[in-house]
Coordinates of C-alpha atoms in Angstrom, one line a residue:
X1 CA 86.6 26.1 70.0
X2 CA 83.9 25.1 67.6
X3 CA 80.2 24.9 68.6
X4 CA 77.9 22.0 67.7
X5 CA 76.4 24.2 64.9
X6 CA 79.8 25.0 63.4
X7 CA 80.8 21.4 63.6
X8 CA 77.6 20.4 61.7
X9 CA 78.2 23.1 59.1
X10 CA 81.8 21.9 58.6
X11 CA 80.5 18.3 58.2
X12 CA 78.0 19.5 55.5
X13 CA 80.8 21.2 53.7
X14 CA 83.1 18.2 53.9
X15 CA 80.7 15.6 52.6
X16 CA 78.7 15.6 49.4
X17 CA 74.9 15.4 49.6
X18 CA 73.3 12.2 48.2
X19 CA 76.6 10.7 47.1
X20 CA 78.8 7.8 48.3
X21 CA 82.3 6.7 47.6
X22 CA 83.4 3.3 46.1
X23 CA 83.1 1.7 49.6
X24 CA 79.5 2.9 50.1
X25 CA 80.4 5.6 52.7
X26 CA 79.4 9.2 52.4
X27 CA 81.5 10.8 49.8
X28 CA 84.1 13.4 51.1
X29 CA 84.9 16.3 48.8
X30 CA 88.6 15.8 49.5
X31 CA 88.6 12.2 48.4
X32 CA 86.3 12.3 45.4
X33 CA 87.7 14.8 43.0
X34 CA 85.4 16.5 40.5
X35 CA 87.6 17.2 37.5
X36 CA 90.2 14.6 38.3
X37 CA 87.5 11.9 38.4
X38 CA 86.0 13.1 35.1
X39 CA 89.4 12.6 33.4
X40 CA 89.0 8.9 34.0
X41 CA 85.4 9.0 32.8
X42 CA 86.3 11.0 29.7
X43 CA 89.5 9.2 28.8
X44 CA 88.2 5.9 30.2
X45 CA 85.0 5.5 28.2
X46 CA 83.5 8.5 26.5
X47 CA 86.2 9.6 24.1
X48 CA 86.8 5.9 23.1
X49 CA 83.1 5.3 22.7
X50 CA 82.8 8.4 20.4
X51 CA 85.9 7.2 18.6
X52 CA 84.2 3.8 18.0
X53 CA 80.8 5.3 17.1
X54 CA 82.2 7.7 14.5
X55 CA 84.7 5.1 13.4
X56 CA 81.6 3.2 12.2
X57 CA 79.1 5.9 11.4
X58 CA 81.1 8.7 9.7
X59 CA 81.9 6.6 6.7
X60 CA 79.2 4.0 6.9
X61 CA 77.4 5.3 3.8
X62 CA 80.5 4.7 1.7
X63 CA 80.7 1.1 3.0
X64 CA 77.1 0.5 2.2
X65 CA 77.2 1.9 -1.3
X66 CA 80.7 0.3 -1.9
X67 CA 81.4 -3.2 -0.5
X68 CA 77.7 -3.9 0.3
X69 CA 76.4 -2.6 -3.1
X70 CA 73.4 -0.5 -1.9
X71 CA 71.9 2.4 -3.7
X72 CA 72.4 5.9 -2.3
X73 CA 68.8 6.3 -1.1
X74 CA 68.7 2.8 0.6
X75 CA 72.1 3.4 2.1
X76 CA 71.1 6.8 3.5
X77 CA 67.9 5.3 4.9
X78 CA 70.0 2.5 6.5
X79 CA 72.4 4.9 8.1
X80 CA 69.6 7.1 9.5
X81 CA 67.8 4.0 10.8
X82 CA 70.9 2.7 12.6
X83 CA 71.7 6.1 13.9
X84 CA 68.1 6.6 15.0
X85 CA 67.7 3.3 16.8
X86 CA 71.1 3.6 18.5
X87 CA 70.0 6.9 20.0
X88 CA 66.5 5.7 20.9
X89 CA 67.5 2.5 22.7
X90 CA 69.3 4.6 25.4
X91 CA 65.8 5.2 26.9
X92 CA 65.7 1.5 27.7
X93 CA 69.3 1.5 29.0
X94 CA 68.6 4.5 31.2
X95 CA 65.6 2.8 32.6
X96 CA 67.7 -0.3 33.6
X97 CA 70.3 2.0 35.1
X98 CA 68.0 4.2 37.1
X99 CA 65.6 1.4 38.2
X100 CA 68.0 -1.5 38.9
X101 CA 71.7 -1.6 38.2
X102 CA 72.9 2.0 38.7
X103 CA 75.0 4.0 36.3
X104 CA 78.5 2.5 37.0
X105 CA 77.4 -1.2 36.6
X106 CA 75.4 -0.4 33.5
X107 CA 78.5 1.3 31.9
X108 CA 80.6 -1.8 32.5
X109 CA 78.1 -4.2 31.1
X110 CA 77.3 -2.0 28.1
X111 CA 81.0 -1.5 27.3
X112 CA 81.5 -5.3 27.1
X113 CA 78.5 -5.7 24.7
X114 CA 79.9 -2.8 22.7
X115 CA 83.3 -4.5 22.4
X116 CA 81.6 -7.8 21.3
X117 CA 79.7 -5.9 18.6
X118 CA 82.9 -4.2 17.2
X119 CA 84.7 -7.6 17.2
X120 CA 81.9 -9.1 15.1
X121 CA 81.8 -6.1 12.8
X122 CA 85.6 -6.4 12.2
X123 CA 85.1 -10.1 11.4
X124 CA 82.4 -9.3 8.8
X125 CA 84.7 -6.8 7.1
X126 CA 87.4 -9.4 6.6
X127 CA 84.9 -11.5 4.5
X128 CA 84.4 -8.7 1.9
X129 CA 86.9 -7.4 -0.7
X130 CA 88.4 -4.0 0.4
X131 CA 87.0 -1.4 -1.9
X132 CA 84.6 1.6 -2.0
X133 CA 83.4 0.6 -5.4
X134 CA 80.5 -1.8 -6.1
X135 CA 81.9 -5.1 -7.3
X136 CA 79.5 -8.0 -6.4
X137 CA 76.9 -8.3 -3.7
X138 CA 78.3 -10.1 -0.6
X139 CA 76.6 -13.3 0.6
X140 CA 73.5 -13.3 2.8
X141 CA 75.5 -14.6 5.7
X142 CA 78.0 -11.7 5.5
X143 CA 75.1 -9.2 5.2
X144 CA 73.4 -10.7 8.2
X145 CA 76.6 -10.8 10.3
X146 CA 77.3 -7.1 9.4
X147 CA 73.8 -5.8 10.4
X148 CA 73.7 -8.1 13.5
X149 CA 77.1 -6.6 14.6
X150 CA 75.9 -3.1 13.8
X151 CA 72.8 -3.4 16.0
X152 CA 74.7 -5.2 18.7
X153 CA 76.9 -2.0 18.9
X154 CA 73.6 -0.1 19.1
X155 CA 72.6 -2.2 22.1
X156 CA 75.9 -1.5 23.7
X157 CA 75.3 2.2 23.2
X158 CA 71.9 1.9 24.8
X159 CA 73.5 1.5 28.2
X160 CA 76.6 3.4 27.6
X161 CA 75.4 6.8 26.2
X162 CA 72.8 7.9 28.8
X163 CA 74.9 6.8 31.7
X164 CA 78.4 8.0 31.0
X165 CA 77.7 11.6 30.7
X166 CA 75.2 11.5 33.6
X167 CA 77.8 9.7 35.7
X168 CA 80.4 12.5 34.7
X169 CA 77.9 15.2 35.8
X170 CA 77.2 13.3 39.0
X171 CA 80.8 14.2 40.1
X172 CA 79.5 17.8 40.8
X173 CA 77.2 18.6 43.7
X174 CA 74.5 20.9 42.3
X175 CA 73.7 22.0 45.9
X176 CA 77.2 23.6 46.2
X177 CA 77.3 26.9 44.3
X178 CA 80.9 26.5 43.0
X179 CA 80.3 22.9 41.9
X180 CA 77.0 24.0 40.3
X181 CA 78.9 26.5 38.2
X182 CA 81.6 24.0 37.4
X183 CA 79.0 21.5 36.2
X184 CA 77.8 24.0 33.6
X185 CA 81.4 24.3 32.3
X186 CA 81.6 20.5 32.5
X187 CA 79.1 20.1 29.7
X188 CA 81.1 22.5 27.5
X189 CA 84.4 20.8 28.2
X190 CA 82.8 17.4 27.9
X191 CA 81.8 18.2 24.3
X192 CA 85.2 19.7 23.7
X193 CA 86.9 16.5 24.7
X194 CA 84.8 14.1 22.7
X195 CA 85.1 16.4 19.6
X196 CA 88.9 16.0 19.9
X197 CA 88.4 12.3 19.8
X198 CA 85.9 12.5 16.9
X199 CA 88.4 14.7 14.9
X200 CA 91.1 12.1 15.4
X201 CA 88.9 9.2 14.2
X202 CA 87.6 11.1 11.2
X203 CA 91.1 12.2 10.1
X204 CA 92.8 8.9 10.8
X205 CA 90.4 6.0 10.8
X206 CA 88.4 7.2 7.7
X207 CA 91.6 7.4 5.8
X208 CA 92.5 3.8 6.8
X209 CA 89.1 2.6 5.8
X210 CA 89.3 4.3 2.4
X211 CA 92.9 3.6 1.4
X212 CA 94.1 0.6 3.6
X213 CA 91.5 -1.8 4.9
X214 CA 87.9 -1.6 6.1
X215 CA 88.6 -4.5 8.6
X216 CA 91.5 -2.5 10.1
X217 CA 89.4 0.6 10.2
X218 CA 86.7 -1.2 12.2
X219 CA 89.2 -3.1 14.4
X220 CA 91.1 0.0 15.7
X221 CA 88.0 1.3 17.6
X222 CA 87.5 -2.2 19.1
X223 CA 91.0 -2.1 20.6
X224 CA 90.4 1.5 21.9
X225 CA 87.2 0.4 23.6
X226 CA 89.0 -2.4 25.5
X227 CA 91.8 -0.1 26.7
X228 CA 89.2 2.6 27.7
X229 CA 87.3 0.1 29.8
X230 CA 90.4 -0.7 31.8
X231 CA 91.1 3.0 32.4
X232 CA 87.6 3.6 33.5
X233 CA 87.7 0.8 36.1
X234 CA 91.1 2.1 37.4
X235 CA 89.5 5.4 38.4
X236 CA 86.7 3.9 40.5
X237 CA 88.2 5.1 43.8
X238 CA 87.8 8.7 42.8
X239 CA 84.2 8.6 41.7
X240 CA 81.1 9.8 43.4
X241 CA 78.3 7.3 43.2
X242 CA 74.6 8.0 43.7
X243 CA 73.2 6.6 46.9
X244 CA 71.5 3.3 46.4
X245 CA 67.8 3.2 47.0
X246 CA 66.9 1.5 50.3
X247 CA 64.8 -1.6 50.2
X248 CA 61.8 0.1 51.7
X249 CA 62.0 3.0 49.3
X250 CA 59.9 3.0 46.2
X251 CA 61.3 2.7 42.7
X252 CA 61.2 6.2 41.2
X253 CA 59.4 4.9 38.1
X254 CA 56.8 3.3 40.4
X255 CA 56.1 6.4 42.5
X256 CA 55.9 8.7 39.5
X257 CA 53.7 6.3 37.7
X258 CA 51.4 6.1 40.7
X259 CA 50.9 9.9 40.4
X260 CA 49.3 9.4 37.0
X261 CA 47.2 6.5 38.2
X262 CA 45.8 8.4 41.2
X263 CA 45.3 11.6 39.3
X264 CA 43.2 9.6 36.8
X265 CA 41.2 7.9 39.6
X266 CA 40.6 11.3 41.3
X267 CA 39.7 13.3 38.2
X268 CA 36.1 13.7 39.3
X269 CA 36.9 15.2 42.7
X270 CA 35.9 18.8 43.2
X271 CA 38.3 21.7 42.5
X272 CA 37.8 23.2 46.0
X273 CA 39.1 20.0 47.5
X274 CA 42.0 20.0 45.1
X275 CA 43.1 23.6 45.9
X276 CA 43.0 22.9 49.7
X277 CA 45.1 19.7 49.2
X278 CA 47.6 21.5 47.0
X279 CA 48.1 24.4 49.5
X280 CA 48.4 22.1 52.4
X281 CA 51.0 19.8 50.6
X282 CA 53.0 22.7 49.2
X283 CA 52.2 26.1 50.7
X284 CA 55.0 27.8 48.8
X285 CA 53.6 26.9 45.4
X286 CA 53.0 30.0 43.3
X287 CA 50.5 28.5 40.8
X288 CA 48.3 25.7 42.2
X289 CA 46.4 25.6 38.9
X290 CA 49.5 24.4 37.0
X291 CA 48.9 20.9 35.6
X292 CA 45.9 20.5 38.1
X293 CA 45.2 17.1 36.6
X294 CA 48.4 15.7 38.2
X295 CA 47.8 17.6 41.4
X296 CA 44.6 15.5 42.0
X297 CA 47.0 12.8 43.0
X298 CA 47.5 14.7 46.3
X299 CA 43.9 13.8 47.3
X300 CA 42.9 10.7 49.2
X301 CA 40.8 8.4 46.9
X302 CA 37.4 7.1 48.0
X303 CA 38.8 3.6 48.4
X304 CA 41.1 4.9 51.2
X305 CA 44.3 4.4 49.3
X306 CA 47.2 6.6 50.4
X307 CA 47.6 9.9 48.4
X308 CA 50.8 10.8 46.7
X309 CA 53.5 13.1 48.3
X310 CA 53.9 16.6 46.9
X311 CA 57.5 15.7 45.8
X312 CA 56.1 12.9 43.7
X313 CA 53.7 15.2 42.0
X314 CA 56.4 17.8 41.4
X315 CA 58.6 15.1 39.8
X316 CA 55.8 13.9 37.5
X317 CA 54.9 17.5 36.6
X318 CA 58.6 18.1 35.7
X319 CA 58.6 15.2 33.3
X320 CA 55.3 16.2 31.6
X321 CA 56.6 19.7 31.1
X322 CA 59.6 18.4 29.1
X323 CA 57.4 16.7 26.4
X324 CA 56.6 19.9 24.4
X325 CA 60.3 21.0 24.5
X326 CA 61.4 17.5 23.4
X327 CA 59.0 17.5 20.5
X328 CA 60.2 20.8 19.1
X329 CA 63.9 19.7 19.2
X330 CA 63.0 17.0 16.6
X331 CA 63.0 19.8 14.0
X332 CA 66.7 20.3 14.8
X333 CA 67.5 16.5 14.8
X334 CA 66.3 16.0 11.2
X335 CA 68.8 18.4 9.6
X336 CA 71.4 17.2 12.0
X337 CA 71.1 13.7 10.5
X338 CA 72.3 14.7 7.1
X339 CA 76.0 15.3 7.7
X340 CA 76.8 11.5 7.8
X341 CA 75.0 10.8 4.6
X342 CA 74.3 13.4 1.9
X343 CA 77.0 15.8 2.9
X344 CA 79.5 13.0 2.4
X345 CA 78.0 11.9 -0.9
X346 CA 78.3 15.5 -2.2
X347 CA 82.0 15.4 -1.4
X348 CA 82.5 12.3 -3.5
X349 CA 81.6 14.2 -6.7
X350 CA 83.9 17.2 -6.0
X351 CA 87.6 17.9 -6.5
X352 CA 89.1 16.7 -3.2
X353 CA 92.6 18.1 -3.6
X354 CA 92.8 20.7 -0.9
X355 CA 96.5 21.3 -1.3
X356 CA 98.8 20.2 -4.2
X357 CA 99.3 16.5 -3.9
X358 CA 96.9 16.2 -0.9
X359 CA 93.6 14.5 -1.5
X360 CA 91.2 13.8 1.4
X361 CA 88.3 11.3 1.8
X362 CA 85.0 13.1 1.7
X363 CA 84.0 11.8 5.1
X364 CA 87.0 13.5 6.6
X365 CA 85.2 16.8 6.2
X366 CA 83.1 15.8 9.2
X367 CA 86.2 16.7 11.3
X368 CA 85.3 20.3 10.6
X369 CA 82.3 20.0 12.8
X370 CA 84.4 18.9 15.7
X371 CA 87.2 21.3 15.0
X372 CA 84.8 24.2 14.9
X373 CA 83.4 23.1 18.2
X374 CA 86.8 22.8 19.8
X375 CA 87.7 26.4 18.8
X376 CA 84.3 27.9 19.7
X377 CA 84.0 26.1 23.1
X378 CA 87.1 28.1 24.2
X379 CA 85.5 31.3 23.0
X380 CA 82.1 30.4 24.5
X381 CA 83.3 29.3 27.9
X382 CA 86.0 31.8 28.4
X383 CA 84.6 34.9 26.7
X384 CA 80.9 34.7 26.0
X385 CA 79.8 33.1 29.3
X386 CA 81.5 35.7 31.5
X387 CA 80.0 38.4 29.4
X388 CA 76.6 36.8 29.7
X389 CA 76.9 36.5 33.4
X390 CA 77.6 40.2 33.8
X391 CA 74.6 41.1 31.7
X392 CA 72.0 38.4 32.6
X393 CA 73.2 37.6 36.2
X394 CA 72.7 33.9 35.2
X395 CA 75.4 31.6 36.7
X396 CA 75.7 30.0 33.2
X397 CA 75.6 33.1 31.1
X398 CA 72.4 32.4 29.3
X399 CA 69.6 29.9 30.1
X400 CA 69.8 26.4 28.4
X401 CA 66.6 27.1 26.4
X402 CA 68.1 30.3 24.9
X403 CA 71.2 28.3 24.0
X404 CA 69.1 25.6 22.3
X405 CA 67.1 28.1 20.4
X406 CA 70.3 29.9 19.1
X407 CA 71.5 26.6 17.7
X408 CA 68.2 26.0 16.0
X409 CA 68.5 29.3 14.1
X410 CA 72.1 28.4 13.0
X411 CA 70.8 25.0 11.8
X412 CA 68.3 26.7 9.6
X413 CA 71.0 28.9 8.1
X414 CA 73.1 25.7 7.6
X415 CA 70.5 24.1 5.5
X416 CA 70.1 27.2 3.3
X417 CA 73.8 27.4 2.8
X418 CA 74.0 23.7 1.9
X419 CA 71.1 24.1 -0.6
X420 CA 72.9 27.1 -2.3
X421 CA 76.2 25.1 -2.5
X422 CA 74.4 22.1 -4.0
X423 CA 72.7 24.3 -6.6
X424 CA 76.1 25.6 -7.6
X425 CA 77.5 22.1 -7.8
X426 CA 74.6 20.9 -10.1
X427 CA 75.1 24.0 -12.3
X428 CA 78.8 23.3 -12.6
X429 CA 78.2 19.6 -13.5
X430 CA 75.8 20.7 -16.2
X431 CA 78.1 23.4 -17.6
X432 CA 80.9 20.8 -18.0
X433 CA 78.8 18.0 -19.5
X434 CA 79.0 15.7 -16.5
X435 CA 75.3 15.1 -15.9
X436 CA 75.5 11.5 -17.1
X437 CA 79.1 10.9 -15.9
X438 CA 78.7 10.5 -12.1
X439 CA 82.0 8.7 -11.7
X440 CA 84.0 11.6 -13.0
X441 CA 85.0 14.2 -10.4
X442 CA 83.7 17.6 -11.1
X443 CA 85.9 20.7 -11.2
X444 CA 84.2 22.3 -8.2
X445 CA 86.4 22.2 -5.1
X446 CA 85.4 20.5 -1.9
X447 CA 86.3 23.7 -0.1
X448 CA 82.8 24.8 -1.0
X449 CA 81.4 22.4 1.6
X450 CA 83.5 23.9 4.4
X451 CA 80.9 26.6 5.5
X452 CA 78.0 24.1 6.0
X453 CA 80.2 21.8 8.2
X454 CA 81.5 24.7 10.3
X455 CA 78.0 26.2 10.7
X456 CA 76.7 22.8 11.8
X457 CA 79.5 22.6 14.4
X458 CA 78.3 26.0 15.8
X459 CA 74.7 24.8 15.9
X460 CA 75.8 21.6 17.7
X461 CA 77.7 23.7 20.3
X462 CA 74.6 25.6 21.2
X463 CA 71.7 23.1 20.7
X464 CA 73.3 19.7 21.5
X465 CA 75.2 20.9 24.6
X466 CA 72.2 22.9 25.7
X467 CA 70.0 19.9 25.3
X468 CA 72.4 17.8 27.4
X469 CA 72.4 20.2 30.3
X470 CA 68.7 21.0 30.0
X471 CA 67.4 17.4 30.1
X472 CA 70.0 16.4 32.8
X473 CA 69.1 19.2 35.1
X474 CA 65.3 19.3 34.6
X475 CA 64.5 15.6 35.5
X476 CA 64.3 14.3 39.1
X477 CA 67.7 13.4 40.6
X478 CA 67.1 9.6 40.5
X479 CA 66.3 9.8 36.8
X480 CA 69.4 11.6 35.5
X481 CA 70.1 8.7 33.1
X482 CA 66.6 9.1 31.7
X483 CA 67.3 12.8 31.2
X484 CA 70.3 12.1 29.0
X485 CA 68.3 9.4 27.2
X486 CA 65.6 12.0 26.4
X487 CA 68.3 14.2 24.7
X488 CA 69.6 11.2 22.7
X489 CA 66.1 9.9 21.8
X490 CA 65.3 13.3 20.2
X491 CA 68.3 12.8 17.9
X492 CA 67.2 9.2 17.3
X493 CA 63.6 10.0 16.4
X494 CA 64.9 12.7 14.2
X495 CA 67.1 10.3 12.3
X496 CA 64.2 7.9 11.9
X497 CA 62.0 10.7 10.6
X498 CA 64.8 11.7 8.2
X499 CA 64.9 8.1 7.0
X500 CA 61.2 8.0 6.5
X501 CA 61.2 11.3 4.7
X502 CA 63.9 10.2 2.4
X503 CA 62.1 7.0 1.5
X504 CA 58.8 8.8 0.9
X505 CA 60.4 11.5 -1.3
X506 CA 62.4 8.9 -3.2
X507 CA 59.2 6.8 -3.8
X508 CA 57.2 9.9 -4.8
X509 CA 59.9 11.2 -7.2
X510 CA 60.4 7.9 -9.0
X511 CA 63.6 6.4 -7.5
X512 CA 66.8 6.0 -9.6
X513 CA 64.6 5.3 -12.7
X514 CA 63.0 8.7 -12.5
X515 CA 64.0 12.2 -11.4
X516 CA 64.4 11.3 -7.7
X517 CA 65.8 13.9 -5.4
X518 CA 68.2 11.2 -4.2
X519 CA 69.1 9.6 -7.5
X520 CA 72.3 7.5 -7.2
X521 CA 73.7 9.7 -9.9
X522 CA 73.9 12.9 -7.8
X523 CA 74.3 15.0 -10.9
X524 CA 70.6 14.1 -11.7
X525 CA 69.5 14.3 -8.0
X526 CA 68.1 17.4 -6.3
X527 CA 69.6 17.5 -2.8
X528 CA 69.2 21.3 -3.0
X529 CA 65.4 20.8 -2.9
X530 CA 65.7 18.5 0.1
X531 CA 67.9 21.0 2.0
X532 CA 65.5 23.9 1.3
X533 CA 62.7 21.6 2.7
X534 CA 64.7 20.9 5.8
X535 CA 65.4 24.7 6.3
X536 CA 61.6 25.2 6.3
X537 CA 61.1 22.4 8.8
X538 CA 63.9 23.8 11.0
X539 CA 62.4 27.3 10.9
X540 CA 58.9 26.2 11.8
X541 CA 60.3 24.1 14.6
X542 CA 62.3 27.1 16.0
X543 CA 59.2 29.3 16.1
X544 CA 57.2 26.6 17.8
X545 CA 60.1 26.1 20.3
X546 CA 60.2 29.8 20.9
X547 CA 56.5 29.9 21.8
X548 CA 56.8 26.9 24.2
X549 CA 60.0 27.9 25.9
X550 CA 58.7 31.4 26.8
X551 CA 56.2 29.8 29.3
X552 CA 58.6 27.1 30.6
X553 CA 59.4 27.3 34.3
X554 CA 62.8 25.8 35.4
X555 CA 63.0 23.1 38.1
X556 CA 64.0 24.6 41.4
X557 CA 67.3 23.3 43.0
X558 CA 67.7 23.7 46.7
X559 CA 70.9 25.4 47.9
X560 CA 71.6 27.3 44.6

């Protein structure tokens, strides 16, 4: 015979806190399956979206310098600009999801916009001769349609990217110890799955674009996105959905914004009043002086307006503490932006026969990033994490900030290796009299580029996955989409900074008419100088990150 207390405990174990099922009732653990639900999320939308994104981005620089007739520097700036904007816009999509629509509805609407953009992109490719060589510039209408389509895809990504991964992580209850541990593994296996999709698109779609048809190469991802959306909707009965905010409850952006407003209004109140208010509102707080400016929102203003709750101040404080960490990750995002542009252009000038009779498109080497992640995720999750748990006693093996920092060190090494390889390539071109013959493939094998791609994959496994988990877990629960958007926006701003840096260096060093680091004739360019510069930027960013992360205090989660 069970007592009332035991019945209550069983009920707590049976139902998931703060989650509902597709009918709006409290979500039962037995009916809403964690990993089973995420299969639909992964196969339904995320793998297909990455397939579509990389189906466009991985070989975009070849399309811009070929059929669209742009110079190397302009094309690289355009790729970085599109990549940057498409990863900054998710901040807007996340706001719409967290404040109004919810993640599920936002994913549906964003996917439809995404499909429309891909359809227009495919149509624009049909209007241009299929070649990777410059023939004649396309009409203004075709150019306009292409870039309109490209940025329509970016708008689709704005609602898609921050919500899908957050929605997948929502399937795990962080207040349940086992599910909390599973959620950490989820971020590893999530990246493993999308890397498998990325490898497929780079090996198959890039080949189709180079040797069959650009229109077909853009059209295949469009079809995949349509099929994936259908699969995602079919899994709706298995999903856990965040509880909708009641009408009388305040929008999370409003209540957190009010903290900053009241803190500003109360800035002249005495410190003695502030300490008393802090201790009364949160007697367990260890350091009442931390961000005391925001803690002034706990005081009642002179005009009699109601003060903020301690939870609101804690949530606002958590967001402010993320800003320095976010800023330091930009030093990783700038080197990260290069693999879609200059790494690919390097490969164009090299001998691409990897086996007798087998020649690969240079953009296909990007698959090495995904393949290295696929291999090392298995090692990381099954070997390194258990070893880390036994040493550090951390449920995740190492903290997310240590994981991010490790990747930043590897990224610095990647840029040094890339610079050394490029110096070797330039020396080889000079020795064989190819300085003014950019269209002739040099004798140096494309195998030389393998190390920098593999190292970048290792860096991604640590820094990108670490950033995903860190920003998701350190924001207030209602703002999880914003958390994912913060991670994406760091990559976006990094791409834009890379674009700006390229333009400034190209202007300073004289463009194609001078000794530009990014001369369209790569045998006269100096990508090695650029890579060394990025290595310095990455190293400085790492030491700044190390200084900031040592004083960071992680957000507390009840029940874990």
